[in-house]
CSV table of N, CA, C and O in Angstrom, one decimal:
chain,number,residue,atom,x,y,z
A,1,MET,N,21.6,-1.2,38.6
A,1,MET,CA,20.9,-0.9,39.8
A,1,MET,C,19.5,-1.5,39.8
A,1,MET,O,18.9,-1.5,38.7
A,2,ALA,N,19.0,-1.8,40.9
A,2,ALA,CA,17.7,-2.4,41.0
A,2,ALA,C,16.6,-1.4,40.8
A,2,ALA,O,15.4,-1.8,40.4
A,3,PHE,N,16.9,-0.1,41.0
A,3,PHE,CA,15.8,0.9,41.0
A,3,PHE,C,16.0,1.8,39.8
A,3,PHE,O,15.4,2.9,39.8
A,4,GLU,N,16.7,1.4,38.7
A,4,GLU,CA,16.8,2.3,37.6
A,4,GLU,C,15.5,2.3,36.8
A,4,GLU,O,14.8,1.4,36.7
A,5,LEU,N,15.3,3.4,36.2
A,5,LEU,CA,14.1,3.6,35.3
A,5,LEU,C,14.5,3.2,33.9
A,5,LEU,O,15.5,3.6,33.3
A,6,ASP,N,13.8,2.3,33.3
A,6,ASP,CA,14.0,1.7,32.0
A,6,ASP,C,13.1,2.4,31.0
A,6,ASP,O,11.9,2.1,31.0
A,7,VAL,N,13.6,3.3,30.2
A,7,VAL,CA,12.7,4.1,29.3
A,7,VAL,C,12.8,3.4,27.9
A,7,VAL,O,13.9,3.1,27.4
A,8,LYS,N,11.6,3.0,27.4
A,8,LYS,CA,11.6,2.4,26.1
A,8,LYS,C,11.0,3.4,25.1
A,8,LYS,O,10.1,4.1,25.4
A,9,LYS,N,11.6,3.4,23.9
A,9,LYS,CA,11.2,4.4,22.9
A,9,LYS,C,10.5,3.7,21.7
A,9,LYS,O,10.4,4.3,20.7
A,10,GLU,N,10.0,2.5,21.9
A,10,GLU,CA,9.4,1.8,20.8
A,10,GLU,C,8.0,2.3,20.4
A,10,GLU,O,7.5,2.0,19.4
A,11,GLY,N,7.3,3.0,21.3
A,11,GLY,CA,6.0,3.5,21.0
A,11,GLY,C,4.9,2.8,21.6
A,11,GLY,O,5.1,1.7,22.1
A,12,VAL,N,3.7,3.3,21.5
A,12,VAL,CA,2.5,2.8,22.2
A,12,VAL,C,2.2,1.4,21.7
A,12,VAL,O,1.9,0.5,22.4
A,13,VAL,N,2.2,1.2,20.4
A,13,VAL,CA,1.8,-0.1,19.8
A,13,VAL,C,2.7,-1.2,20.3
A,13,VAL,O,2.2,-2.3,20.7
A,14,SER,N,4.0,-1.0,20.4
A,14,SER,CA,4.9,-2.1,20.9
A,14,SER,C,4.6,-2.4,22.4
A,14,SER,O,4.8,-3.5,22.8
A,15,LEU,N,4.1,-1.5,23.1
A,15,LEU,CA,3.9,-1.7,24.6
A,15,LEU,C,2.7,-2.6,24.8
A,15,LEU,O,2.6,-3.3,25.8
A,16,VAL,N,1.7,-2.5,23.9
A,16,VAL,CA,0.5,-3.3,24.1
A,16,VAL,C,0.2,-4.4,23.1
A,16,VAL,O,-0.8,-5.1,23.3
A,17,GLU,N,1.1,-4.6,22.2
A,17,GLU,CA,0.8,-5.6,21.1
A,17,GLU,C,0.7,-7.0,21.6
A,17,GLU,O,0.0,-7.8,21.0
A,18,ASP,N,1.3,-7.4,22.7
A,18,ASP,CA,1.1,-8.8,23.3
A,18,ASP,C,0.1,-8.9,24.4
A,18,ASP,O,0.2,-9.8,25.2
A,19,THR,N,-0.8,-7.9,24.5
A,19,THR,CA,-1.8,-7.9,25.5
A,19,THR,C,-3.2,-7.9,24.9
A,19,THR,O,-3.4,-7.9,23.7
A,20,ASP,N,-4.2,-8.0,25.8
A,20,ASP,CA,-5.6,-7.9,25.3
A,20,ASP,C,-5.9,-6.6,24.5
A,20,ASP,O,-6.6,-6.6,23.5
A,21,LEU,N,-5.3,-5.5,25.0
A,21,LEU,CA,-5.5,-4.2,24.4
A,21,LEU,C,-4.9,-4.3,23.0
A,21,LEU,O,-5.4,-3.7,22.1
A,22,GLY,N,-3.8,-5.0,22.9
A,22,GLY,CA,-3.1,-5.1,21.6
A,22,GLY,C,-4.0,-5.8,20.6
A,22,GLY,O,-4.0,-5.4,19.4
A,23,THR,N,-4.8,-6.7,21.0
A,23,THR,CA,-5.7,-7.4,20.1
A,23,THR,C,-6.8,-6.5,19.6
A,23,THR,O,-7.2,-6.6,18.4
A,24,ILE,N,-7.2,-5.5,20.4
A,24,ILE,CA,-8.2,-4.5,20.0
A,24,ILE,C,-7.6,-3.5,19.1
A,24,ILE,O,-8.2,-3.1,18.1
A,25,ILE,N,-6.3,-3.1,19.4
A,25,ILE,CA,-5.7,-2.0,18.6
A,25,ILE,C,-5.2,-2.6,17.2
A,25,ILE,O,-5.1,-1.9,16.2
A,26,LYS,N,-4.8,-3.8,17.2
A,26,LYS,CA,-4.1,-4.4,16.0
A,26,LYS,C,-4.8,-4.1,14.7
A,26,LYS,O,-4.2,-3.7,13.7
A,27,PRO,N,-6.2,-4.2,14.6
A,27,PRO,CA,-6.8,-3.9,13.3
A,27,PRO,C,-6.7,-2.4,12.9
A,27,PRO,O,-6.8,-2.1,11.8
A,28,LEU,N,-6.4,-1.5,13.9
A,28,LEU,CA,-6.2,-0.1,13.6
A,28,LEU,C,-4.8,0.2,13.2
A,28,LEU,O,-4.5,1.3,12.7
A,29,VAL,N,-3.9,-0.7,13.3
A,29,VAL,CA,-2.5,-0.5,13.0
A,29,VAL,C,-2.2,-0.6,11.5
A,29,VAL,O,-2.7,-1.5,10.9
A,30,LYS,N,-1.5,0.4,11.0
A,30,LYS,CA,-1.2,0.3,9.6
A,30,LYS,C,0.4,0.5,9.4
A,30,LYS,O,1.0,1.2,10.2
A,31,GLU,N,0.9,-0.1,8.5
A,31,GLU,CA,2.3,0.0,8.2
A,31,GLU,C,2.5,0.8,6.9
A,31,GLU,O,1.9,0.5,5.9
A,32,ILE,N,3.3,1.9,7.0
A,32,ILE,CA,3.5,2.8,5.9
A,32,ILE,C,4.9,2.5,5.4
A,32,ILE,O,5.9,2.7,6.1
A,33,HIS,N,4.9,2.0,4.1
A,33,HIS,CA,6.2,1.7,3.5
A,33,HIS,C,7.0,3.0,3.3
A,33,HIS,O,6.5,4.0,2.7
A,34,LEU,N,8.2,3.1,3.8
A,34,LEU,CA,9.1,4.3,3.7
A,34,LEU,C,10.2,4.1,2.7
A,34,LEU,O,10.5,5.1,2.0
A,35,PHE,N,10.8,2.9,2.7
A,35,PHE,CA,12.0,2.8,1.9
A,35,PHE,C,12.4,1.3,1.7
A,35,PHE,O,12.1,0.5,2.5
A,36,ASP,N,13.1,1.1,0.6
A,36,ASP,CA,13.7,-0.3,0.4
A,36,ASP,C,15.2,-0.2,0.6
A,36,ASP,O,15.8,0.8,0.1
A,37,SER,N,15.8,-1.1,1.2
A,37,SER,CA,17.2,-1.1,1.5
A,37,SER,C,17.7,-2.6,1.6
A,37,SER,O,17.1,-3.5,1.0
A,38,TYR,N,18.7,-2.8,2.4
A,38,TYR,CA,19.3,-4.1,2.6
A,38,TYR,C,19.9,-4.2,4.0
A,38,TYR,O,20.0,-3.1,4.6
A,39,VAL,N,20.2,-5.3,4.4
A,39,VAL,CA,20.9,-5.5,5.7
A,39,VAL,C,22.4,-5.5,5.5
A,39,VAL,O,22.9,-6.3,4.8
A,40,ALA,N,23.1,-4.5,6.2
A,40,ALA,CA,24.5,-4.4,6.1
A,40,ALA,C,25.2,-5.1,7.2
A,40,ALA,O,24.6,-5.3,8.3
A,41,GLY,N,26.4,-5.6,7.0
A,41,GLY,CA,27.2,-6.2,8.1
A,41,GLY,C,26.9,-7.7,8.3
A,41,GLY,O,27.4,-8.2,9.3
A,42,THR,N,26.3,-8.3,7.4
A,42,THR,CA,26.0,-9.8,7.6
A,42,THR,C,27.2,-10.6,7.7
A,42,THR,O,27.3,-11.7,8.3
A,43,THR,N,28.3,-10.2,7.0
A,43,THR,CA,29.5,-11.0,7.0
A,43,THR,C,30.3,-10.9,8.3
A,43,THR,O,31.2,-11.7,8.5
A,44,HIS,N,29.9,-9.9,9.1
A,44,HIS,CA,30.7,-9.7,10.4
A,44,HIS,C,30.0,-10.3,11.6
A,44,HIS,O,30.4,-10.1,12.7
A,45,LEU,N,28.9,-11.0,11.4
A,45,LEU,CA,28.1,-11.6,12.5
A,45,LEU,C,28.9,-12.7,13.2
A,45,LEU,O,29.6,-13.5,12.5
A,46,GLN,N,28.9,-12.7,14.5
A,46,GLN,CA,29.6,-13.8,15.2
A,46,GLN,C,28.7,-15.1,15.2
A,46,GLN,O,29.2,-16.2,15.1
A,47,ASP,N,27.4,-14.9,15.2
A,47,ASP,CA,26.5,-16.1,15.1
A,47,ASP,C,25.7,-16.0,13.8
A,47,ASP,O,24.8,-15.2,13.7
A,48,LYS,N,26.1,-16.7,12.8
A,48,LYS,CA,25.4,-16.7,11.5
A,48,LYS,C,24.2,-17.6,11.4
A,48,LYS,O,23.6,-17.7,10.3
A,49,SER,N,23.8,-18.3,12.5
A,49,SER,CA,22.7,-19.2,12.4
A,49,SER,C,21.4,-18.5,12.1
A,49,SER,O,20.6,-19.2,11.4
A,50,ALA,N,21.2,-17.3,12.4
A,50,ALA,CA,20.0,-16.6,12.1
A,50,ALA,C,19.8,-16.4,10.6
A,50,ALA,O,18.7,-16.4,10.1
A,51,LEU,N,20.9,-16.4,9.8
A,51,LEU,CA,20.9,-16.2,8.4
A,51,LEU,C,20.3,-17.5,7.7
A,51,LEU,O,19.8,-17.4,6.6
A,52,GLU,N,20.4,-18.6,8.4
A,52,GLU,CA,19.9,-19.9,7.8
A,52,GLU,C,18.4,-20.1,8.0
A,52,GLU,O,17.8,-20.9,7.3
A,53,THR,N,17.8,-19.3,8.9
A,53,THR,CA,16.4,-19.6,9.2
A,53,THR,C,15.4,-18.5,8.6
A,53,THR,O,14.2,-18.7,8.7
A,54,ILE,N,16.0,-17.4,8.1
A,54,ILE,CA,15.1,-16.3,7.7
A,54,ILE,C,14.5,-16.6,6.3
A,54,ILE,O,15.0,-17.4,5.5
A,55,GLN,N,13.3,-16.0,6.0
A,55,GLN,CA,12.6,-16.2,4.8
A,55,GLN,C,12.0,-14.9,4.3
A,55,GLN,O,11.8,-14.0,5.1
A,56,VAL,N,11.8,-14.9,3.0
A,56,VAL,CA,11.1,-13.7,2.4
A,56,VAL,C,9.8,-13.6,3.1
A,56,VAL,O,9.0,-14.6,3.3
A,57,GLY,N,9.4,-12.3,3.5
A,57,GLY,CA,8.1,-12.1,4.2
A,57,GLY,C,8.3,-12.0,5.7
A,57,GLY,O,7.4,-11.5,6.3
A,58,ASP,N,9.4,-12.4,6.2
A,58,ASP,CA,9.6,-12.3,7.7
A,58,ASP,C,9.6,-10.9,8.2
A,58,ASP,O,10.3,-10.0,7.5
A,59,SER,N,9.0,-10.6,9.3
A,59,SER,CA,9.1,-9.3,9.9
A,59,SER,C,10.3,-9.2,10.7
A,59,SER,O,10.8,-10.2,11.3
A,60,LEU,N,10.9,-8.1,10.8
A,60,LEU,CA,12.2,-7.9,11.5
A,60,LEU,C,12.0,-6.7,12.4
A,60,LEU,O,11.3,-5.7,12.2
A,61,ILE,N,12.8,-6.7,13.5
A,61,ILE,CA,12.8,-5.7,14.5
A,61,ILE,C,13.9,-4.7,14.2
A,61,ILE,O,15.0,-5.1,13.9
A,62,LEU,N,13.6,-3.4,14.3
A,62,LEU,CA,14.7,-2.4,14.2
A,62,LEU,C,14.9,-1.8,15.5
A,62,LEU,O,13.9,-1.4,16.2
A,63,ARG,N,16.1,-1.7,16.0
A,63,ARG,CA,16.5,-1.2,17.3
A,63,ARG,C,17.7,-0.3,17.2
A,63,ARG,O,18.7,-0.6,16.7
A,64,ARG,N,17.6,0.9,17.8
A,64,ARG,CA,18.7,1.8,17.9
A,64,ARG,C,19.8,1.2,18.7
A,64,ARG,O,19.6,0.5,19.7
A,65,GLU,N,21.0,1.5,18.4
A,65,GLU,CA,22.2,1.0,19.1
A,65,GLU,C,23.2,2.2,19.4
A,65,GLU,O,23.4,3.0,18.5
A,66,ASP,N,23.7,2.2,20.6
A,66,ASP,CA,24.7,3.1,21.0
A,66,ASP,C,26.0,2.6,20.4
A,66,ASP,O,26.5,1.6,20.8
A,67,ASN,N,26.5,3.3,19.3
A,67,ASN,CA,27.6,2.7,18.5
A,67,ASN,C,28.7,3.8,18.4
A,67,ASN,O,28.3,4.9,17.8
A,68,LYS,N,29.9,3.6,18.7
A,68,LYS,CA,30.9,4.6,18.7
A,68,LYS,C,31.3,5.0,17.2
A,68,LYS,O,31.9,6.0,17.0
A,69,PHE,N,31.0,4.1,16.3
A,69,PHE,CA,31.4,4.3,14.9
A,69,PHE,C,30.3,5.0,14.1
A,69,PHE,O,30.6,5.6,13.1
A,70,ASP,N,29.1,4.9,14.5
A,70,ASP,CA,27.9,5.4,13.8
A,70,ASP,C,26.9,5.9,14.8
A,70,ASP,O,26.2,5.0,15.4
A,71,SER,N,26.7,7.2,15.0
A,71,SER,CA,25.7,7.7,16.0
A,71,SER,C,24.3,7.4,15.6
A,71,SER,O,23.4,7.6,16.4
A,72,ASN,N,24.1,7.0,14.4
A,72,ASN,CA,22.7,6.7,13.9
A,72,ASN,C,22.5,5.2,13.7
A,72,ASN,O,21.5,4.8,13.0
A,73,ALA,N,23.3,4.4,14.3
A,73,ALA,CA,23.2,3.0,14.1
A,73,ALA,C,21.9,2.4,14.5
A,73,ALA,O,21.3,2.7,15.5
A,74,ILE,N,21.3,1.5,13.6
A,74,ILE,CA,20.1,0.8,13.8
A,74,ILE,C,20.3,-0.7,13.5
A,74,ILE,O,20.6,-1.1,12.4
A,75,GLN,N,20.2,-1.5,14.6
A,75,GLN,CA,20.3,-2.9,14.4
A,75,GLN,C,19.1,-3.5,13.7
A,75,GLN,O,18.0,-3.0,13.9
A,76,VAL,N,19.3,-4.6,13.0
A,76,VAL,CA,18.2,-5.3,12.4
A,76,VAL,C,18.2,-6.7,13.0
A,76,VAL,O,19.2,-7.4,13.0
A,77,LEU,N,17.1,-7.1,13.7
A,77,LEU,CA,17.0,-8.3,14.4
A,77,LEU,C,15.8,-9.1,13.9
A,77,LEU,O,14.8,-8.6,13.5
A,78,THR,N,16.0,-10.5,14.1
A,78,THR,CA,14.9,-11.3,13.8
A,78,THR,C,13.8,-11.1,14.9
A,78,THR,O,14.1,-10.5,15.9
A,79,GLU,N,12.6,-11.7,14.7
A,79,GLU,CA,11.5,-11.5,15.7
A,79,GLU,C,11.9,-12.1,17.0
A,79,GLU,O,11.4,-11.7,18.0
A,80,ASP,N,12.8,-13.1,17.0
A,80,ASP,CA,13.2,-13.7,18.3
A,80,ASP,C,14.5,-13.1,18.8
A,80,ASP,O,15.1,-13.6,19.8
A,81,GLY,N,14.9,-11.9,18.3
A,81,GLY,CA,16.0,-11.1,18.8
A,81,GLY,C,17.4,-11.4,18.4
A,81,GLY,O,18.3,-10.9,18.9
A,82,ARG,N,17.5,-12.2,17.4
A,82,ARG,CA,18.9,-12.6,16.9
A,82,ARG,C,19.3,-11.5,15.9
A,82,ARG,O,18.6,-11.2,15.0
A,83,LYS,N,20.5,-11.1,16.0
A,83,LYS,CA,21.0,-10.0,15.2
A,83,LYS,C,21.4,-10.5,13.8
A,83,LYS,O,22.1,-11.5,13.6
A,84,LEU,N,20.9,-9.7,12.8
A,84,LEU,CA,21.2,-10.0,11.4
A,84,LEU,C,22.2,-9.0,10.8
A,84,LEU,O,22.9,-9.3,9.9
A,85,GLY,N,22.2,-7.8,11.4
A,85,GLY,CA,23.1,-6.7,10.9
A,85,GLY,C,22.6,-5.4,11.2
A,85,GLY,O,22.0,-5.2,12.2
A,86,TYR,N,22.7,-4.4,10.2
A,86,TYR,CA,22.3,-3.0,10.5
A,86,TYR,C,21.6,-2.5,9.2
A,86,TYR,O,21.9,-2.9,8.1
A,87,VAL,N,20.9,-1.4,9.5
A,87,VAL,CA,20.4,-0.6,8.4
A,87,VAL,C,21.7,0.1,7.9
A,87,VAL,O,22.5,0.6,8.7
A,88,PRO,N,22.0,0.1,6.6
A,88,PRO,CA,23.2,0.7,6.0
A,88,PRO,C,23.3,2.2,6.5
A,88,PRO,O,22.4,2.9,6.6
A,89,GLU,N,24.6,2.6,6.8
A,89,GLU,CA,24.9,3.9,7.3
A,89,GLU,C,24.4,5.0,6.3
A,89,GLU,O,23.9,6.0,6.8
A,90,LYS,N,24.5,4.7,5.1
A,90,LYS,CA,24.0,5.7,4.1
A,90,LYS,C,22.5,6.0,4.1
A,90,LYS,O,22.1,7.0,3.6
A,91,ASP,N,21.8,5.0,4.7
A,91,ASP,CA,20.3,5.1,4.7
A,91,ASP,C,19.7,5.4,6.1
A,91,ASP,O,18.5,5.6,6.2
A,92,ASN,N,20.5,5.5,7.2
A,92,ASN,CA,19.9,5.4,8.5
A,92,ASN,C,19.6,6.7,9.2
A,92,ASN,O,19.0,6.8,10.2
A,93,VAL,N,20.0,7.9,8.6
A,93,VAL,CA,19.9,9.1,9.4
A,93,VAL,C,18.4,9.5,9.6
A,93,VAL,O,18.1,9.7,10.8
A,94,VAL,N,17.6,9.4,8.6
A,94,VAL,CA,16.2,9.8,8.8
A,94,VAL,C,15.5,8.8,9.7
A,94,VAL,O,14.7,9.2,10.6
A,95,PHE,N,15.8,7.5,9.5
A,95,PHE,CA,15.1,6.5,10.4
A,95,PHE,C,15.6,6.6,11.8
A,95,PHE,O,14.7,6.4,12.7
A,96,ALA,N,16.8,6.9,12.1
A,96,ALA,CA,17.3,7.1,13.5
A,96,ALA,C,16.6,8.3,14.1
A,96,ALA,O,16.1,8.2,15.3
A,97,ARG,N,16.4,9.4,13.4
A,97,ARG,CA,15.7,10.5,13.9
A,97,ARG,C,14.2,10.2,14.2
A,97,ARG,O,13.7,10.6,15.2
A,98,LEU,N,13.6,9.4,13.3
A,98,LEU,CA,12.2,9.0,13.6
A,98,LEU,C,12.1,8.2,14.8
A,98,LEU,O,11.2,8.4,15.7
A,99,MET,N,13.0,7.2,15.0
A,99,MET,CA,13.0,6.3,16.1
A,99,MET,C,13.3,7.1,17.4
A,99,MET,O,12.7,6.9,18.5
A,100,ASP,N,14.2,8.0,17.3
A,100,ASP,CA,14.6,8.9,18.5
A,100,ASP,C,13.4,9.7,18.9
A,100,ASP,O,13.3,10.1,20.1
A,101,ALA,N,12.5,10.0,18.0
A,101,ALA,CA,11.3,10.8,18.3
A,101,ALA,C,10.2,10.0,18.8
A,101,ALA,O,9.1,10.5,19.0
A,102,GLY,N,10.4,8.7,18.9
A,102,GLY,CA,9.4,7.8,19.5
A,102,GLY,C,8.6,7.0,18.5
A,102,GLY,O,7.6,6.3,18.9
A,103,LYS,N,8.9,7.1,17.2
A,103,LYS,CA,8.2,6.4,16.2
A,103,LYS,C,8.7,4.9,16.2
A,103,LYS,O,9.8,4.6,16.4
A,104,LEU,N,7.7,4.0,15.9
A,104,LEU,CA,8.0,2.6,15.8
A,104,LEU,C,8.3,2.2,14.3
A,104,LEU,O,7.4,2.4,13.5
A,105,LEU,N,9.5,1.8,14.0
A,105,LEU,CA,9.8,1.3,12.7
A,105,LEU,C,10.0,-0.2,12.7
A,105,LEU,O,10.5,-0.7,13.7
A,106,LYS,N,9.7,-0.9,11.6
A,106,LYS,CA,10.0,-2.3,11.5
A,106,LYS,C,10.4,-2.5,10.1
A,106,LYS,O,10.3,-1.7,9.2
A,107,ALA,N,10.9,-3.7,9.8
A,107,ALA,CA,11.3,-4.1,8.5
A,107,ALA,C,10.7,-5.4,8.1
A,107,ALA,O,10.3,-6.2,9.0
A,108,ARG,N,10.7,-5.7,6.8
A,108,ARG,CA,10.2,-7.0,6.3
A,108,ARG,C,11.1,-7.4,5.2
A,108,ARG,O,11.5,-6.6,4.3
A,109,ILE,N,11.5,-8.7,5.2
A,109,ILE,CA,12.4,-9.2,4.2
A,109,ILE,C,11.7,-9.3,2.9
A,109,ILE,O,10.6,-9.9,2.8
A,110,SER,N,12.2,-8.6,1.8
A,110,SER,CA,11.6,-8.6,0.5
A,110,SER,C,12.4,-9.5,-0.5
A,110,SER,O,11.9,-9.8,-1.6
A,111,GLY,N,13.6,-9.9,-0.1
A,111,GLY,CA,14.4,-10.8,-1.0
A,111,GLY,C,15.6,-11.3,-0.3
A,111,GLY,O,16.2,-10.6,0.5
A,112,ILE,N,16.1,-12.5,-0.7
A,112,ILE,CA,17.3,-13.0,-0.2
A,112,ILE,C,18.1,-13.6,-1.4
A,112,ILE,O,17.5,-14.5,-2.1
A,113,ASP,N,19.3,-13.1,-1.6
A,113,ASP,CA,20.1,-13.5,-2.7
A,113,ASP,C,21.4,-14.1,-2.2
A,113,ASP,O,22.1,-13.4,-1.4
A,114,GLN,N,21.7,-15.3,-2.6
A,114,GLN,CA,22.9,-16.0,-2.2
A,114,GLN,C,24.0,-15.6,-3.3
A,114,GLN,O,23.8,-15.9,-4.4
A,115,LYS,N,25.1,-15.0,-2.9
A,115,LYS,CA,26.1,-14.7,-3.8
A,115,LYS,C,27.4,-15.3,-3.3
A,115,LYS,O,28.1,-14.6,-2.5
A,116,GLY,N,27.7,-16.5,-3.6
A,116,GLY,CA,28.8,-17.3,-3.1
A,116,GLY,C,28.6,-17.5,-1.6
A,116,GLY,O,27.5,-18.1,-1.2
A,117,SER,N,29.5,-17.1,-0.7
A,117,SER,CA,29.3,-17.3,0.7
A,117,SER,C,28.5,-16.1,1.3
A,117,SER,O,28.2,-16.1,2.5
A,118,PHE,N,28.2,-15.1,0.5
A,118,PHE,CA,27.6,-13.9,1.0
A,118,PHE,C,26.1,-14.0,0.8
A,118,PHE,O,25.6,-14.4,-0.3
A,119,LYS,N,25.3,-13.6,1.8
A,119,LYS,CA,23.8,-13.6,1.6
A,119,LYS,C,23.4,-12.1,1.7
A,119,LYS,O,23.6,-11.4,2.7
A,120,ARG,N,22.8,-11.6,0.6
A,120,ARG,CA,22.2,-10.2,0.6
A,120,ARG,C,20.8,-10.3,0.9
A,120,ARG,O,20.0,-11.0,0.2
A,121,ILE,N,20.4,-9.6,2.0
A,121,ILE,CA,19.0,-9.6,2.5
A,121,ILE,C,18.4,-8.2,2.1
A,121,ILE,O,18.7,-7.2,2.7
A,122,ALA,N,17.4,-8.2,1.2
A,122,ALA,CA,16.7,-7.0,0.9
A,122,ALA,C,15.6,-6.8,1.8
A,122,ALA,O,14.9,-7.8,2.2
A,123,VAL,N,15.3,-5.6,2.3
A,123,VAL,CA,14.3,-5.3,3.2
A,123,VAL,C,13.5,-4.1,2.8
A,123,VAL,O,14.0,-3.2,2.2
A,124,GLY,N,12.2,-4.1,3.2
A,124,GLY,CA,11.4,-2.8,3.1
A,124,GLY,C,11.3,-2.3,4.6
A,124,GLY,O,11.2,-3.1,5.5
A,125,ILE,N,11.4,-1.0,4.7
A,125,ILE,CA,11.3,-0.4,6.1
A,125,ILE,C,10.0,0.3,6.2
A,125,ILE,O,9.6,1.0,5.2
A,126,TYR,N,9.3,0.1,7.3
A,126,TYR,CA,7.9,0.5,7.5
A,126,TYR,C,7.8,1.3,8.8
A,126,TYR,O,8.4,1.0,9.8
A,127,LEU,N,7.0,2.4,8.7
A,127,LEU,CA,6.6,3.1,9.9
A,127,LEU,C,5.3,2.5,10.4
A,127,LEU,O,4.3,2.3,9.6
A,128,VAL,N,5.2,2.1,11.6
A,128,VAL,CA,4.0,1.5,12.2
A,128,VAL,C,3.2,2.6,12.8
A,128,VAL,O,3.7,3.3,13.7
A,129,ASP,N,2.0,2.7,12.4
A,129,ASP,CA,1.2,3.9,12.8
A,129,ASP,C,-0.3,3.4,13.0
A,129,ASP,O,-0.6,2.3,12.5
A,130,PHE,N,-1.0,4.1,13.8
A,130,PHE,CA,-2.5,3.8,13.9
A,130,PHE,C,-3.3,5.0,14.1
A,130,PHE,O,-2.8,6.1,14.3
């Protein structure tokens, strides 16, 4: 519908980060390291081209997903919005609750290991706060 209300839960920082106000707030933003994990589901991607362009140190977007198999599913996306996979189900409960409460979480690639045709992407998960 043309008149639907689109509610975003990414938090205040994400709403202003690409604006003049974001330039003012950015020095006040801090990232609090919460956990080290990896990206699950990379072998099931339909478009694997994103796996060829990522590098250690890249920032990643975490986004909640309505998923019938996992009610706490969190997608892991590149900064340009291409899907890499998911936060592993064994690790996602607390992060899903934080995101549902309006907290902004992001990830950063801490390592990439090629194991045959499989690419294991290690990530750090951060709470963005100010």
